Short mmCIF file of C-alpha atoms in Angstrom, two decimals:
data_model
loop_
_atom_site.label_atom_id
_atom_site.label_comp_id
_atom_site.label_asym_id
_atom_site.label_seq_id
_atom_site.Cartn_x
_atom_site.Cartn_y
_atom_site.Cartn_z
CA MET E 19 2.60 10.05 -27.23
CA GLY E 20 5.12 9.71 -24.39
CA ILE E 21 5.13 7.58 -21.26
CA LYS E 22 2.95 8.79 -18.39
CA ILE E 23 4.93 9.35 -15.19
CA THR E 24 3.39 9.04 -11.74
CA GLU E 25 5.58 10.67 -9.08
CA THR E 26 5.61 8.79 -5.77
CA ILE E 27 7.78 11.01 -3.57
CA LEU E 28 4.80 12.29 -1.56
CA ARG E 29 3.60 8.76 -0.72
CA ASP E 30 5.33 5.49 -1.55
CA ALA E 31 8.88 6.85 -1.69
CA HIS E 32 8.88 8.19 1.86
CA GLN E 33 6.74 5.30 3.09
CA SER E 34 9.35 2.88 1.76
CA LEU E 35 12.47 4.71 2.97
CA ILE E 36 11.58 6.77 6.04
CA ALA E 37 8.50 5.01 7.45
CA THR E 38 6.07 7.64 6.11
CA ARG E 39 7.53 10.52 8.15
CA MET E 40 7.38 13.33 5.59
CA THR E 41 5.21 16.09 7.04
CA THR E 42 2.39 17.96 5.36
CA GLU E 43 4.35 21.21 5.67
CA GLN E 44 7.32 19.69 3.84
CA MET E 45 4.98 18.56 1.05
CA LEU E 46 3.20 21.88 0.71
CA GLU E 47 6.44 23.85 0.43
CA ILE E 48 7.47 22.07 -2.78
CA ALA E 49 3.99 21.24 -4.12
CA PRO E 50 3.74 24.31 -6.42
CA VAL E 51 6.96 23.25 -8.17
CA LEU E 52 5.82 19.62 -8.51
CA ASP E 53 2.56 20.85 -10.01
CA GLU E 54 4.50 22.53 -12.84
CA VAL E 55 6.55 19.46 -13.82
CA GLY E 56 3.90 17.93 -16.06
CA TYR E 57 3.45 14.59 -14.29
CA TYR E 58 0.50 12.40 -15.22
CA SER E 59 -0.28 12.17 -11.51
CA ILE E 60 1.16 12.66 -8.04
CA GLU E 61 0.66 9.82 -5.58
CA CYS E 62 0.21 11.66 -2.30
CA TRP E 63 -2.34 9.84 -0.13
CA GLY E 64 -3.48 6.40 0.96
CA GLY E 65 -1.23 3.50 1.85
CA ALA E 66 0.24 4.14 5.30
CA THR E 67 -0.07 7.95 5.13
CA PHE E 68 -3.50 7.93 6.78
CA ASP E 69 -2.21 5.89 9.73
CA ALA E 70 0.98 7.99 9.98
CA CYS E 71 -0.89 11.30 10.14
CA LEU E 72 -2.82 10.13 13.18
CA ARG E 73 -0.13 8.04 14.84
CA PHE E 74 2.95 10.25 14.47
CA PHE E 75 1.74 13.78 13.72
CA ASN E 76 -1.57 14.06 15.63
CA GLU E 77 -2.91 15.37 12.35
CA ASP E 78 -6.14 14.84 10.44
CA PRO E 79 -5.21 12.99 7.21
CA TRP E 80 -8.21 14.54 5.49
CA GLU E 81 -6.79 18.01 6.16
CA ARG E 82 -3.57 16.98 4.41
CA LEU E 83 -5.57 15.97 1.34
CA LYS E 84 -7.57 19.21 1.34
CA LYS E 85 -4.41 21.35 1.59
CA LEU E 86 -2.67 19.44 -1.21
CA LYS E 87 -5.71 19.81 -3.47
CA GLN E 88 -5.64 23.57 -2.98
CA VAL E 89 -2.06 23.67 -4.34
CA PHE E 90 -2.17 21.10 -7.14
CA LYS E 91 -4.11 22.90 -9.87
CA LYS E 92 -2.70 21.09 -12.93
CA THR E 93 -1.77 17.60 -11.74
CA LYS E 94 -4.08 14.73 -10.84
CA LEU E 95 -3.87 13.51 -7.25
CA GLN E 96 -3.63 9.76 -6.78
CA MET E 97 -3.97 7.42 -3.80
CA LEU E 98 -3.43 3.74 -2.97
CA LEU E 99 -6.38 1.79 -1.55
CA ARG E 100 -6.19 -1.77 -0.17
CA GLY E 101 -9.58 -2.78 -1.51
CA GLN E 102 -11.94 -3.78 1.30
CA ASN E 103 -9.11 -2.97 3.76
CA LEU E 104 -9.12 0.66 2.60
CA VAL E 105 -6.08 2.19 4.35
CA GLY E 106 -6.32 -0.07 7.40
CA TYR E 107 -5.43 -3.64 8.25
CA ARG E 108 -8.75 -5.50 8.29
CA HIS E 109 -11.80 -5.81 6.10
CA TYR E 110 -14.31 -3.02 6.63
CA PRO E 111 -18.04 -3.31 5.90
CA ASP E 112 -19.40 -1.90 2.67
CA ASP E 113 -20.94 1.21 4.23
CA VAL E 114 -17.51 2.30 5.48
CA VAL E 115 -15.84 1.52 2.13
CA ILE E 116 -18.44 3.50 0.19
CA GLU E 117 -18.28 6.50 2.52
CA PHE E 118 -14.48 6.54 2.55
CA VAL E 119 -14.20 6.46 -1.24
CA LYS E 120 -16.86 9.16 -1.62
CA LYS E 121 -15.06 11.49 0.78
CA ALA E 122 -11.64 10.81 -0.74
CA ILE E 123 -12.90 11.82 -4.17
CA TYR E 124 -14.91 14.77 -2.85
CA TYR E 125 -11.86 16.22 -1.12
CA GLY E 126 -9.49 15.88 -4.03
CA ILE E 127 -8.47 12.40 -5.19
CA ASP E 128 -8.67 11.97 -8.96
CA ILE E 129 -7.22 8.46 -9.36
CA ILE E 130 -7.66 5.59 -6.93
CA ARG E 131 -5.35 2.61 -7.35
CA ILE E 132 -7.19 -0.33 -5.81
CA PHE E 133 -5.57 -3.67 -4.99
CA ASP E 134 -6.18 -6.79 -2.94
CA ALA E 135 -3.40 -8.85 -1.39
CA LEU E 136 -4.88 -12.08 -2.79
CA ASN E 137 -6.01 -10.60 -6.11
CA ASP E 138 -9.52 -11.60 -5.05
CA LEU E 139 -11.68 -9.26 -7.11
CA ARG E 140 -14.60 -9.70 -4.69
CA ASN E 141 -12.56 -7.56 -2.28
CA ILE E 142 -12.21 -4.83 -4.91
CA GLU E 143 -15.71 -4.59 -6.39
CA VAL E 144 -17.33 -2.12 -3.97
CA ALA E 145 -14.42 0.34 -3.97
CA LEU E 146 -14.17 0.16 -7.77
CA LYS E 147 -17.88 0.73 -8.38
CA THR E 148 -18.00 3.63 -5.91
CA THR E 149 -14.96 5.23 -7.51
CA LYS E 150 -16.59 5.15 -10.92
CA THR E 151 -19.97 6.32 -9.61
CA GLU E 152 -18.28 9.32 -8.00
CA GLY E 153 -16.57 10.23 -11.28
CA ALA E 154 -12.95 9.37 -10.46
CA HIS E 155 -10.51 7.12 -12.33
CA ALA E 156 -10.52 3.54 -11.03
CA GLN E 157 -7.16 1.88 -11.56
CA VAL E 158 -7.09 -1.74 -10.41
CA ALA E 159 -3.74 -3.25 -9.50
CA ILE E 160 -2.59 -6.83 -9.83
CA SER E 161 -0.37 -7.78 -6.89
CA TYR E 162 2.58 -9.31 -8.73
CA THR E 163 4.46 -12.31 -7.42
CA ILE E 164 6.27 -15.42 -8.65
CA SER E 165 5.10 -19.01 -8.22
CA PRO E 166 4.20 -22.04 -10.33
CA TYR E 167 0.63 -20.69 -10.38
CA HIS E 168 1.47 -17.10 -11.31
CA THR E 169 2.02 -17.52 -15.03
CA ILE E 170 1.60 -14.88 -17.73
CA GLU E 171 -1.50 -16.75 -18.88
CA ASN E 172 -3.10 -16.48 -15.43
CA TYR E 173 -2.16 -12.81 -15.13
CA VAL E 174 -3.77 -12.10 -18.50
CA LYS E 175 -6.91 -13.98 -17.43
CA LEU E 176 -7.07 -11.88 -14.26
CA ALA E 177 -6.51 -8.68 -16.25
CA ARG E 178 -9.41 -9.48 -18.56
CA GLU E 179 -11.66 -10.03 -15.53
CA ILE E 180 -10.51 -6.65 -14.16
CA GLU E 181 -11.38 -4.96 -17.45
CA ASP E 182 -14.79 -6.65 -17.48
CA LEU E 183 -15.36 -5.37 -13.95
CA GLY E 184 -15.13 -1.82 -15.28
CA ALA E 185 -11.62 -0.67 -14.36
CA ASP E 186 -10.41 2.40 -16.23
CA SER E 187 -6.80 1.19 -16.23
CA LEU E 188 -4.67 -1.68 -14.94
CA CYS E 189 -1.54 -1.53 -12.81
CA ILE E 190 1.06 -4.26 -12.36
CA LYS E 191 1.98 -3.75 -8.71
CA ASP E 192 5.43 -5.26 -8.17
CA MET E 193 5.82 -4.44 -4.47
CA ALA E 194 8.92 -6.59 -3.88
CA GLY E 195 10.82 -5.73 -7.06
CA LEU E 196 10.58 -9.31 -8.34
CA LEU E 197 9.63 -8.49 -11.93
CA SER E 198 12.71 -9.04 -14.08
CA PRO E 199 13.27 -6.99 -17.26
CA PHE E 200 12.53 -9.71 -19.80
CA GLU E 201 9.57 -11.06 -17.81
CA ALA E 202 8.23 -7.48 -17.74
CA TYR E 203 8.51 -7.29 -21.52
CA ASP E 204 6.63 -10.57 -22.01
CA LEU E 205 3.95 -9.73 -19.43
CA VAL E 206 3.25 -6.22 -20.72
CA LYS E 207 3.23 -7.39 -24.33
CA ALA E 208 0.73 -10.15 -23.49
CA LEU E 209 -1.51 -7.73 -21.57
CA LYS E 210 -1.48 -5.13 -24.33
CA GLU E 211 -2.56 -7.78 -26.83
CA LYS E 212 -5.50 -8.97 -24.73
CA ILE E 213 -6.94 -5.92 -22.95
CA SER E 214 -7.89 -2.46 -24.24
CA ILE E 215 -7.44 -0.36 -21.07
CA PRO E 216 -4.10 1.37 -20.32
CA VAL E 217 -1.42 -0.62 -18.47
CA HIS E 218 0.68 1.02 -15.76
CA LEU E 219 3.71 -0.50 -14.04
CA HIS E 220 4.79 0.02 -10.44
CA THR E 221 7.99 -1.53 -9.08
CA HIS E 222 10.55 -1.12 -6.30
CA TYR E 223 14.33 -1.07 -6.64
CA THR E 224 14.80 -3.66 -3.89
CA THR E 225 16.41 -6.25 -6.17
CA GLY E 226 18.20 -3.78 -8.44
CA PHE E 227 15.95 -4.57 -11.42
CA GLY E 228 13.88 -1.33 -11.37
CA SER E 229 15.16 0.85 -14.20
CA MET E 230 15.95 -2.10 -16.50
CA THR E 231 12.47 -3.49 -15.90
CA TYR E 232 10.91 -0.15 -16.80
CA LEU E 233 12.86 0.17 -20.04
CA LYS E 234 11.84 -3.31 -21.22
CA ALA E 235 8.22 -2.64 -20.22
CA ILE E 236 8.31 0.62 -22.17
CA GLU E 237 9.59 -1.23 -25.22
CA ALA E 238 6.67 -3.66 -24.82
CA GLY E 239 4.14 -0.82 -24.84
CA VAL E 240 3.42 0.00 -21.20
CA ASP E 241 1.45 3.26 -20.89
CA GLY E 242 2.75 4.57 -17.56
CA ILE E 243 5.30 3.99 -14.80
CA ASP E 244 5.91 5.10 -11.20
CA THR E 245 9.13 6.91 -10.30
CA ALA E 246 10.51 8.83 -7.31
CA LEU E 247 12.75 11.87 -7.34
CA SER E 248 16.32 10.67 -6.74
CA PRO E 249 16.85 11.87 -3.13
CA LEU E 250 14.20 9.36 -2.05
CA ALA E 251 14.60 6.78 -4.84
CA LEU E 252 16.35 3.39 -5.14
CA GLY E 253 16.52 0.69 -2.46
CA THR E 254 13.03 -0.20 -1.29
CA SER E 255 11.66 2.86 -3.13
CA GLN E 256 11.09 3.37 -6.87
CA PRO E 257 13.58 3.99 -9.71
CA PRO E 258 14.72 7.66 -9.91
CA THR E 259 12.55 10.08 -11.87
CA GLU E 260 15.49 12.09 -13.22
CA SER E 261 17.36 9.10 -14.67
CA ILE E 262 14.26 7.69 -16.36
CA VAL E 263 13.17 11.06 -17.79
CA TYR E 264 16.64 11.91 -19.12
CA ALA E 265 16.98 8.42 -20.62
CA LEU E 266 13.70 8.84 -22.49
CA SER E 267 14.27 12.45 -23.57
CA GLY E 268 14.30 12.93 -27.33
CA THR E 269 12.78 9.49 -27.99
CA ILE E 270 9.25 8.51 -28.96
CA TYR E 271 8.75 7.66 -25.28
CA ASP E 272 9.68 11.14 -24.01
CA PRO E 273 7.20 12.03 -21.22
CA GLY E 274 7.65 15.74 -21.97
CA LEU E 275 8.30 16.83 -18.39
CA ASP E 276 9.87 20.14 -17.37
CA LEU E 277 13.48 19.20 -16.55
CA GLU E 278 14.21 22.50 -14.80
CA LYS E 279 11.28 22.02 -12.44
CA ILE E 280 12.35 18.42 -11.80
CA ASN E 281 15.83 19.60 -10.87
CA GLU E 282 14.41 22.33 -8.63
CA ALA E 283 12.25 19.80 -6.79
CA SER E 284 15.15 17.37 -6.55
CA GLU E 285 17.36 20.03 -4.90
CA TYR E 286 14.64 20.64 -2.31
CA PHE E 287 14.43 16.97 -1.41
CA LYS E 288 18.23 16.66 -1.22
CA VAL E 289 18.13 19.02 1.76
CA LEU E 290 15.29 17.03 3.34
CA ARG E 291 17.20 13.81 2.78
CA GLU E 292 20.08 15.16 4.88
CA GLU E 293 17.63 16.01 7.64
CA TYR E 294 16.18 12.49 7.53
CA LEU E 295 19.68 11.01 7.73
CA LYS E 296 20.61 13.14 10.73
CA LYS E 297 17.40 12.18 12.53
CA GLY E 298 17.99 8.49 11.83
CA LEU E 299 14.81 8.21 9.77
CA LEU E 300 16.68 7.10 6.64
CA ASP E 301 18.61 3.91 7.32
CA PRO E 302 21.28 3.34 4.61
CA LYS E 303 20.49 -0.40 4.83
CA VAL E 304 17.22 0.13 2.95
CA LEU E 305 19.17 1.51 -0.02
CA ILE E 306 21.18 -1.62 -0.77
CA VAL E 307 20.17 -4.44 -3.11
CA ASP E 308 18.40 -7.06 -0.99
CA ILE E 309 19.30 -10.53 -2.26
CA ASN E 310 16.75 -12.11 0.10
CA ALA E 311 13.97 -10.57 -1.97
CA LEU E 312 15.26 -12.44 -5.03
CA HIS E 313 16.15 -15.65 -3.26
CA TYR E 314 13.17 -16.02 -0.91
CA GLN E 315 10.78 -13.48 -2.52
CA ILE E 316 10.64 -11.59 0.78
CA PRO E 317 10.06 -7.81 0.63
CA GLY E 318 12.46 -5.67 2.65
CA GLY E 319 9.85 -4.62 5.20
CA MET E 320 8.88 -8.22 5.81
CA LEU E 321 12.52 -9.18 6.44
CA SER E 322 12.88 -6.52 9.14
CA ASN E 323 9.70 -7.81 10.80
CA LEU E 324 11.05 -11.37 10.84
CA ILE E 325 14.29 -10.22 12.47
CA SER E 326 12.34 -8.23 15.05
CA GLN E 327 10.13 -11.20 15.95
CA LEU E 328 13.13 -13.50 16.35
CA LYS E 329 14.93 -10.94 18.53
CA GLU E 330 11.92 -10.76 20.83
CA GLN E 331 12.06 -14.54 21.24
CA GLY E 332 15.84 -14.59 21.68
CA GLN E 333 16.08 -16.71 18.52
CA LYS E 334 17.89 -14.41 16.08
CA ASP E 335 20.27 -17.24 15.18
CA LYS E 336 17.35 -19.02 13.50
CA LEU E 337 16.87 -16.38 10.80
CA ASP E 338 18.24 -18.57 7.98
CA GLU E 339 15.90 -21.38 9.03
CA VAL E 340 12.94 -18.99 9.01
CA LEU E 341 13.92 -17.64 5.58
CA ARG E 342 13.84 -21.21 4.24
CA GLU E 343 10.49 -21.81 5.94
CA VAL E 344 8.74 -18.77 4.44
CA PRO E 345 8.47 -20.19 0.88
CA ARG E 346 7.16 -23.48 2.32
CA VAL E 347 4.47 -21.69 4.31
CA ARG E 348 3.59 -19.58 1.30
CA GLU E 349 3.11 -22.74 -0.77
CA ASP E 350 0.89 -24.22 1.96
CA PHE E 351 -1.17 -21.02 1.83
CA GLY E 352 -1.72 -21.27 -1.94
CA PHE E 353 1.08 -18.90 -3.05
CA PRO E 354 -0.34 -15.54 -1.90
CA PRO E 355 1.58 -12.41 -2.98
CA LEU E 356 3.55 -11.15 0.01
CA VAL E 357 2.05 -7.74 0.70
CA THR E 358 0.01 -6.34 3.60
CA PRO E 359 -1.57 -8.27 5.28
CA THR E 360 -0.44 -11.62 3.82
CA SER E 361 3.26 -10.87 4.31
CA GLN E 362 2.71 -10.46 8.05
CA ILE E 363 0.54 -13.59 8.30
CA VAL E 364 2.94 -15.83 6.37
CA GLY E 365 6.03 -14.39 8.06
CA THR E 366 4.70 -14.78 11.60
CA GLN E 367 3.56 -18.34 10.90
CA ALA E 368 7.01 -19.23 9.54
CA VAL E 369 8.60 -17.90 12.76
CA LEU E 370 6.19 -19.96 14.88
CA ASN E 371 6.87 -23.11 12.86
CA VAL E 372 10.61 -22.77 13.44
CA ILE E 373 10.48 -21.79 17.10
CA ALA E 374 7.95 -24.51 18.02
CA GLY E 375 10.04 -27.15 16.29
CA GLU E 376 6.94 -28.55 14.63
CA ARG E 377 5.12 -27.09 11.66
CA TYR E 378 1.71 -25.62 12.58
CA LYS E 379 1.89 -26.82 16.18
CA LEU E 380 1.13 -23.18 16.99
CA VAL E 381 -0.96 -21.03 14.66
CA THR E 382 -2.02 -17.40 14.84
CA LYS E 383 -5.66 -16.35 14.72
CA GLU E 384 -4.80 -14.66 11.41
CA THR E 385 -3.56 -17.96 9.94
CA LYS E 386 -6.80 -19.64 10.99
CA ALA E 387 -8.83 -16.78 9.54
CA TYR E 388 -6.86 -17.05 6.30
CA PHE E 389 -7.66 -20.76 5.88
CA LYS E 390 -11.31 -20.07 6.74
CA GLY E 391 -11.46 -17.66 3.83
CA GLU E 392 -11.94 -14.50 5.90
CA TYR E 393 -9.31 -12.66 3.86
CA GLY E 394 -10.58 -13.92 0.54
CA ARG E 395 -9.85 -16.69 -1.92
CA PRO E 396 -6.19 -17.86 -2.12
CA PRO E 397 -4.67 -17.65 -5.63
CA ALA E 398 -3.97 -21.41 -5.81
CA LYS E 399 -5.07 -24.48 -3.84
CA VAL E 400 -3.92 -24.56 -0.23
CA ASN E 401 -2.28 -27.58 1.39
CA GLN E 402 -5.30 -29.69 2.39
CA GLN E 403 -3.49 -31.50 5.22
CA VAL E 404 -2.40 -28.21 6.76
CA LYS E 405 -5.88 -26.82 6.32
CA LEU E 406 -7.42 -29.82 8.12
CA LYS E 407 -4.89 -29.54 10.95
CA ILE E 408 -5.71 -25.86 11.45
CA LEU E 409 -9.48 -25.83 10.94
CA GLY E 410 -10.45 -29.28 12.17
CA ASP E 411 -14.23 -29.57 11.81
CA GLU E 412 -14.74 -25.85 11.18
CA ARG E 413 -16.02 -25.02 7.71
CA GLU E 414 -14.52 -22.36 5.52
CA ILE E 415 -16.73 -19.54 4.33
CA GLU E 416 -17.92 -19.58 0.75
CA THR E 417 -19.20 -16.03 0.47
CA ARG E 418 -17.44 -12.71 -0.10
CA PRO E 419 -15.76 -11.95 3.26
CA ALA E 420 -17.34 -8.49 3.60
CA ASP E 421 -20.83 -10.00 3.31
CA LEU E 422 -20.37 -11.28 6.87
CA LEU E 423 -19.68 -7.81 8.27
CA SER E 424 -22.35 -5.60 9.84
CA PRO E 425 -22.55 -1.89 8.97
CA GLU E 426 -20.47 0.31 11.26
CA LEU E 427 -21.09 3.94 10.36
CA GLU E 428 -24.19 4.56 12.48
CA SER E 429 -22.95 2.71 15.56
CA SER E 430 -19.60 4.49 15.36
CA LYS E 431 -21.36 7.84 15.02
CA GLU E 432 -23.12 7.18 18.29
CA LYS E 433 -19.88 6.17 20.04
CA ILE E 434 -18.08 9.42 19.23
CA LYS E 435 -20.98 11.86 19.01
CA GLU E 436 -19.37 14.24 21.53
CA PHE E 437 -16.20 14.49 19.38
CA ILE E 438 -17.63 14.94 15.89
CA GLU E 439 -16.55 18.18 14.23
CA THR E 440 -16.16 17.24 10.56
CA ASP E 441 -17.97 15.05 8.05
CA THR E 442 -15.01 12.62 7.95
CA ASP E 443 -14.59 12.01 11.69
CA VAL E 444 -16.85 8.93 11.76
CA VAL E 445 -15.00 7.25 8.88
CA THR E 446 -11.67 8.01 10.53
CA TYR E 447 -12.91 6.43 13.76
CA CYS E 448 -14.13 3.31 11.92
CA LEU E 449 -10.67 2.83 10.42
CA PHE E 450 -8.53 3.48 13.51
CA PRO E 451 -10.71 3.76 16.66
CA GLN E 452 -7.98 4.26 19.25
CA LEU E 453 -5.79 6.56 17.15
CA ALA E 454 -8.81 8.58 16.08
CA GLU E 455 -10.11 9.02 19.62
CA ASN E 456 -6.69 10.16 20.81
CA TYR E 457 -6.59 12.70 17.99
CA PHE E 458 -10.12 13.92 18.74
CA LYS E 459 -9.17 14.50 22.39
CA LEU E 460 -6.07 16.48 21.44
CA ARG E 461 -8.03 18.50 18.88
CA ALA E 462 -10.62 19.37 21.52
CA ALA E 463 -7.87 20.27 24.00
CA LYS E 464 -6.35 22.76 21.56
CA LYS E 465 -9.76 24.19 20.77
CA TYR E 466 -10.56 24.81 24.43
CA LYS E 467 -6.95 25.73 25.29
CA ILE E 468 -6.48 22.82 27.67
CA ASP E 469 -2.98 21.54 28.49
CA VAL E 470 -2.31 18.94 25.76
CA GLY E 471 0.17 17.16 28.06
CA LEU E 472 -2.61 16.46 30.57
CA VAL E 473 -4.81 15.07 27.82
CA LYS E 474 -2.05 12.70 26.65
CA GLU E 475 -1.72 11.44 30.23
CA ASN E 476 -5.51 10.94 30.40
CA LYS E 477 -5.72 13.41 33.32
CA VAL E 478 -8.13 15.64 31.41
CA TYR E 479 -10.87 14.48 29.10
CA PRO E 480 -12.27 17.33 27.00
CA VAL E 481 -15.84 16.87 25.76
#
């Protein structure tokens, strides 16, 4: 049986390269061709797509999912879920998590890839159980990183706990492209020997390892991999689908995909790529090998955020100092993987440490919340002196972070009762209150043929 291929061009590829700006119309035009390729799944929802639909397109993200489901008759639809964070940037209470997962599956998602930035399984449990109860495939991802703590033995231990929790499959989520080819071989081999559920591998080409890492993982027995069609592959995206498929053709690993359909889809995205370049959406800088990711273990998106923060403070000349500070902060924090939201928390704190001239003289509310345990349990022990300096006499929480959150669905329903038109509006509002309310106003304006420009300027408030 060949390798299962998950195509990411409708989600992670354009999120990584063009800030999630592919439109629903652009997706729907090529969707019938993609459905004929023979992919194991198409990743098309979740991640930042939900936010982008509301923020940039004034579009209901649920409508995108419904339209895609109408077209994809043969291929499973897949999404990325940030555990208790869902598709947002904070922990949401259980009632919101349960309702979101139920609706996502009801409207077309077949596979939900669930991860937590700290690999704290308490932040995954509710989403995983709801996914299985609703009859979808629950794939739990390990956020991969490198540190003295993150050994193959510890990854295997975590994988066994994930299997015991009831996951249908496991994904190694290498968001910064740090997984080297031979490490991939050893890790996949160890996992396949100790767990019985399928193992999938997701990586980015940021460091230039991507395709080599996949080939070694395939040799070690990995069951599936993520790729992106070449016009939106490489750089901070995934390895190219075409290259991988052609390399495996005629071998025991052959995924059995329709090469003509792949080429047809690739030609379509080549035209879109030129449009993205002309509009300035695709910056060639994101396509180069980023040595900082290897040297400092900093993902490309995090690096751009650091530069932006330093520019705002007029301190761009201190970038090298900040890059050296990031690994130190990460060690103080107990070696968290650098992915949303931990990458932002660690990065911002490193900037503050450098600018203030004294480590932890200034701390963000997010850093304090992290040490209190509001994001979950750090992978390794945190620096106790730093923790004491930040928390003082305040005690850290011992419970699952979401246990401290009050239900939000009913109160949110009351807040937006005059806007509700669909069974997903309340969940959307819980996730992004301001963006959702703006969208609801514009939707009402179009419905009642009110000047949308006046609504955007808050001169008219349709009810």
